[in-house]
């Protein structure tokens, strides 16, 4: 490829299918600012777009955002399966899990509060949410699992990039 080629590397995600995606893009040094801006506007037509200057971040972007919808879908599956194991009918368990994730995501998107504050807001000391969070936030809970998952996805992104 020519050393003068104008290239914009972009990583969208599947919520773009419902106009709720986010695409991170990085123009190379040959792309004029105006054209980079037009690229951002185009990508924003299916959600949000974020321009970055450091292409080295794209593997982490891919791991968090490009692959991220699959993690959220897995959370929905896991919540629904746990609901079924607790006695809910499958259709109700799935409906509750989908609506809870969708509504919580929208609340996080629109709120001025941080995700940790939103979590604290819904957690009554000694209540049901606190009991569940004690498991999810334990030393072998969800954070170290996500750390390893994101690391694995970023590593694979690097491998695929060559």
Tab-separated table of C-alpha atoms in Angstrom:
chain	number	residue	atom	x	y	z
A	1	UNK	CA	0.000	0.000	0.000
A	2	UNK	CA	1.244	3.486	-0.773
A	3	UNK	CA	2.889	5.389	2.057
A	4	UNK	CA	0.582	8.262	1.086
A	5	UNK	CA	-2.612	6.228	1.410
A	6	UNK	CA	-5.341	7.808	3.499
A	7	UNK	CA	-6.524	5.123	5.898
A	8	UNK	CA	-9.045	5.232	8.717
A	9	UNK	CA	-9.107	2.164	10.947
A	10	UNK	CA	-12.467	1.734	12.657
A	11	UNK	CA	-13.968	-0.705	15.141
A	12	UNK	CA	-17.767	-0.628	15.234
A	13	UNK	CA	-19.951	-2.905	17.301
A	14	UNK	CA	-23.178	-4.745	16.576
A	15	UNK	CA	-25.564	-2.343	18.358
A	16	UNK	CA	-25.021	-0.218	15.244
A	17	UNK	CA	-27.727	-2.449	13.748
A	18	UNK	CA	-30.230	-0.589	15.958
A	19	UNK	CA	-28.502	2.810	15.737
A	20	UNK	CA	-27.003	2.387	19.233
A	21	UNK	CA	-23.475	1.333	18.375
A	22	UNK	CA	-20.220	3.008	19.157
A	23	UNK	CA	-17.368	3.106	16.691
A	24	UNK	CA	-13.842	4.065	17.616
A	25	UNK	CA	-11.741	5.198	14.689
A	26	UNK	CA	-8.194	6.340	14.118
A	27	UNK	CA	-7.193	8.162	10.934
A	28	UNK	CA	-3.600	7.807	9.816
A	29	UNK	CA	-1.421	10.885	9.372
A	30	UNK	CA	-2.371	11.217	5.693
A	31	UNK	CA	-6.061	11.864	6.371
A	32	UNK	CA	-6.857	15.590	6.414
A	33	UNK	CA	-8.751	16.797	9.519
A	34	UNK	CA	-11.827	17.680	7.460
A	35	UNK	CA	-12.011	14.189	5.949
A	36	UNK	CA	-11.503	12.622	9.387
A	37	UNK	CA	-14.419	14.741	10.614
A	38	UNK	CA	-16.606	13.559	7.744
A	39	UNK	CA	-15.660	9.985	8.615
A	40	UNK	CA	-16.744	10.593	12.209
A	41	UNK	CA	-20.065	12.037	11.052
A	42	UNK	CA	-20.659	9.021	8.817
A	43	UNK	CA	-19.871	6.577	11.623
A	44	UNK	CA	-22.151	8.543	13.976
A	45	UNK	CA	-25.098	7.739	11.728
A	46	UNK	CA	-25.349	4.354	13.495
A	47	UNK	CA	-24.599	5.515	17.031
A	48	UNK	CA	-21.675	7.279	18.627
A	49	UNK	CA	-18.214	7.706	17.198
A	50	UNK	CA	-14.961	8.435	18.979
A	51	UNK	CA	-11.770	9.500	17.242
A	52	UNK	CA	-8.475	8.517	18.835
A	53	UNK	CA	-4.915	9.365	17.860
A	54	UNK	CA	-3.157	6.239	19.128
A	55	UNK	CA	-3.722	3.213	16.908
A	56	UNK	CA	-2.046	1.139	19.610
A	57	UNK	CA	-5.283	1.399	21.608
A	58	UNK	CA	-7.330	-0.376	18.941
A	59	UNK	CA	-6.659	-3.881	20.284
A	60	UNK	CA	-8.067	-2.865	23.672
A	61	UNK	CA	-10.945	-1.043	21.934
A	62	UNK	CA	-11.715	-4.232	20.022
A	63	UNK	CA	-11.613	-6.279	23.229
A	64	UNK	CA	-13.887	-3.938	25.197
A	65	UNK	CA	-16.278	-2.580	22.585
A	66	UNK	CA	-16.047	-4.625	19.407
A	67	UNK	CA	-16.436	-7.884	21.323
A	68	UNK	CA	-18.351	-6.288	24.201
A	69	UNK	CA	-21.879	-6.965	22.966
A	70	UNK	CA	-21.192	-10.708	23.210
A	71	UNK	CA	-20.279	-10.272	26.883
A	72	UNK	CA	-23.534	-8.433	27.538
A	73	UNK	CA	-25.512	-11.132	25.722
A	74	UNK	CA	-23.748	-13.740	27.865
A	75	UNK	CA	-24.795	-11.828	30.998
A	76	UNK	CA	-28.391	-11.882	29.734
A	77	UNK	CA	-28.141	-15.640	29.137
A	78	UNK	CA	-26.601	-16.223	32.570
A	79	UNK	CA	-29.208	-14.116	34.373
A	80	UNK	CA	-32.037	-15.898	32.559
A	81	UNK	CA	-30.571	-19.355	33.299
A	82	UNK	CA	-30.141	-18.426	36.962
A	83	UNK	CA	-33.735	-17.192	37.010
A	84	UNK	CA	-34.921	-20.500	35.571
A	85	UNK	CA	-32.874	-22.359	38.210
A	86	UNK	CA	-34.680	-20.220	40.811
A	87	UNK	CA	-38.065	-21.341	39.482
A	88	UNK	CA	-39.008	-18.730	36.888
A	89	UNK	CA	-40.604	-19.875	33.633
A	90	UNK	CA	-38.003	-19.604	30.829
A	91	UNK	CA	-39.887	-16.926	28.868
A	92	UNK	CA	-40.292	-14.731	31.942
A	93	UNK	CA	-36.678	-15.231	33.016
A	94	UNK	CA	-35.429	-14.161	29.583
A	95	UNK	CA	-37.820	-11.214	29.407
A	96	UNK	CA	-36.691	-10.002	32.830
A	97	UNK	CA	-33.001	-10.410	31.985
A	98	UNK	CA	-33.298	-8.600	28.635
A	99	UNK	CA	-35.346	-5.719	30.032
A	100	UNK	CA	-33.104	-5.359	33.075
A	101	UNK	CA	-29.929	-5.167	30.996
A	102	UNK	CA	-31.513	-2.855	28.426
A	103	UNK	CA	-32.995	-0.531	31.033
A	104	UNK	CA	-29.841	-0.499	33.142
A	105	UNK	CA	-27.759	0.290	30.074
A	106	UNK	CA	-30.046	3.169	29.179
A	107	UNK	CA	-29.921	4.461	32.757
A	108	UNK	CA	-26.116	4.292	32.725
A	109	UNK	CA	-26.025	6.058	29.357
A	110	UNK	CA	-28.315	8.896	30.401
A	111	UNK	CA	-27.230	9.327	34.014
A	112	UNK	CA	-24.635	11.804	35.171
A	113	UNK	CA	-23.691	9.330	37.905
A	114	UNK	CA	-20.876	6.835	37.498
A	115	UNK	CA	-21.608	3.142	37.051
A	116	UNK	CA	-20.319	2.386	40.537
A	117	UNK	CA	-22.604	5.041	42.022
A	118	UNK	CA	-25.595	3.637	40.130
A	119	UNK	CA	-24.708	0.202	41.543
A	120	UNK	CA	-24.470	1.646	45.055
A	121	UNK	CA	-27.821	3.411	44.594
A	122	UNK	CA	-29.654	0.131	43.950
A	123	UNK	CA	-27.886	-1.768	46.738
A	124	UNK	CA	-29.580	-1.762	50.141
A	125	UNK	CA	-27.139	-2.692	52.910
A	126	UNK	CA	-27.832	-6.269	53.945
A	127	UNK	CA	-30.406	-6.689	51.171
A	128	UNK	CA	-30.794	-9.056	48.255
A	129	UNK	CA	-28.642	-7.026	45.875
A	130	UNK	CA	-25.859	-6.827	48.456
A	131	UNK	CA	-25.985	-10.612	48.888
A	132	UNK	CA	-25.583	-11.151	45.150
A	133	UNK	CA	-22.866	-8.502	44.816
A	134	UNK	CA	-20.876	-10.145	47.611
A	135	UNK	CA	-20.566	-13.150	45.306
A	136	UNK	CA	-20.032	-11.217	42.067
A	137	UNK	CA	-17.466	-8.855	43.602
A	138	UNK	CA	-15.467	-11.455	45.542
A	139	UNK	CA	-11.779	-11.986	44.767
A	140	UNK	CA	-12.714	-14.758	42.332
A	141	UNK	CA	-15.845	-12.990	41.088
A	142	UNK	CA	-16.607	-11.173	37.888
A	143	UNK	CA	-13.762	-8.594	37.779
A	144	UNK	CA	-10.848	-11.027	37.448
A	145	UNK	CA	-12.851	-12.982	34.881
A	146	UNK	CA	-13.429	-9.828	32.835
A	147	UNK	CA	-9.760	-8.869	33.215
A	148	UNK	CA	-8.698	-12.199	31.723
A	149	UNK	CA	-11.367	-12.103	29.008
A	150	UNK	CA	-10.407	-8.606	27.844
A	151	UNK	CA	-6.725	-9.534	27.936
A	152	UNK	CA	-7.418	-12.640	25.805
A	153	UNK	CA	-9.475	-10.670	23.279
A	154	UNK	CA	-6.849	-7.904	23.014
A	155	UNK	CA	-4.106	-10.509	22.556
A	156	UNK	CA	-6.099	-12.196	19.802
A	157	UNK	CA	-6.719	-8.828	18.138
A	158	UNK	CA	-2.952	-8.225	18.049
A	159	UNK	CA	-2.405	-11.700	16.574
A	160	UNK	CA	-5.014	-11.129	13.864
A	161	UNK	CA	-3.472	-7.761	12.980
A	162	UNK	CA	-0.212	-9.550	12.267
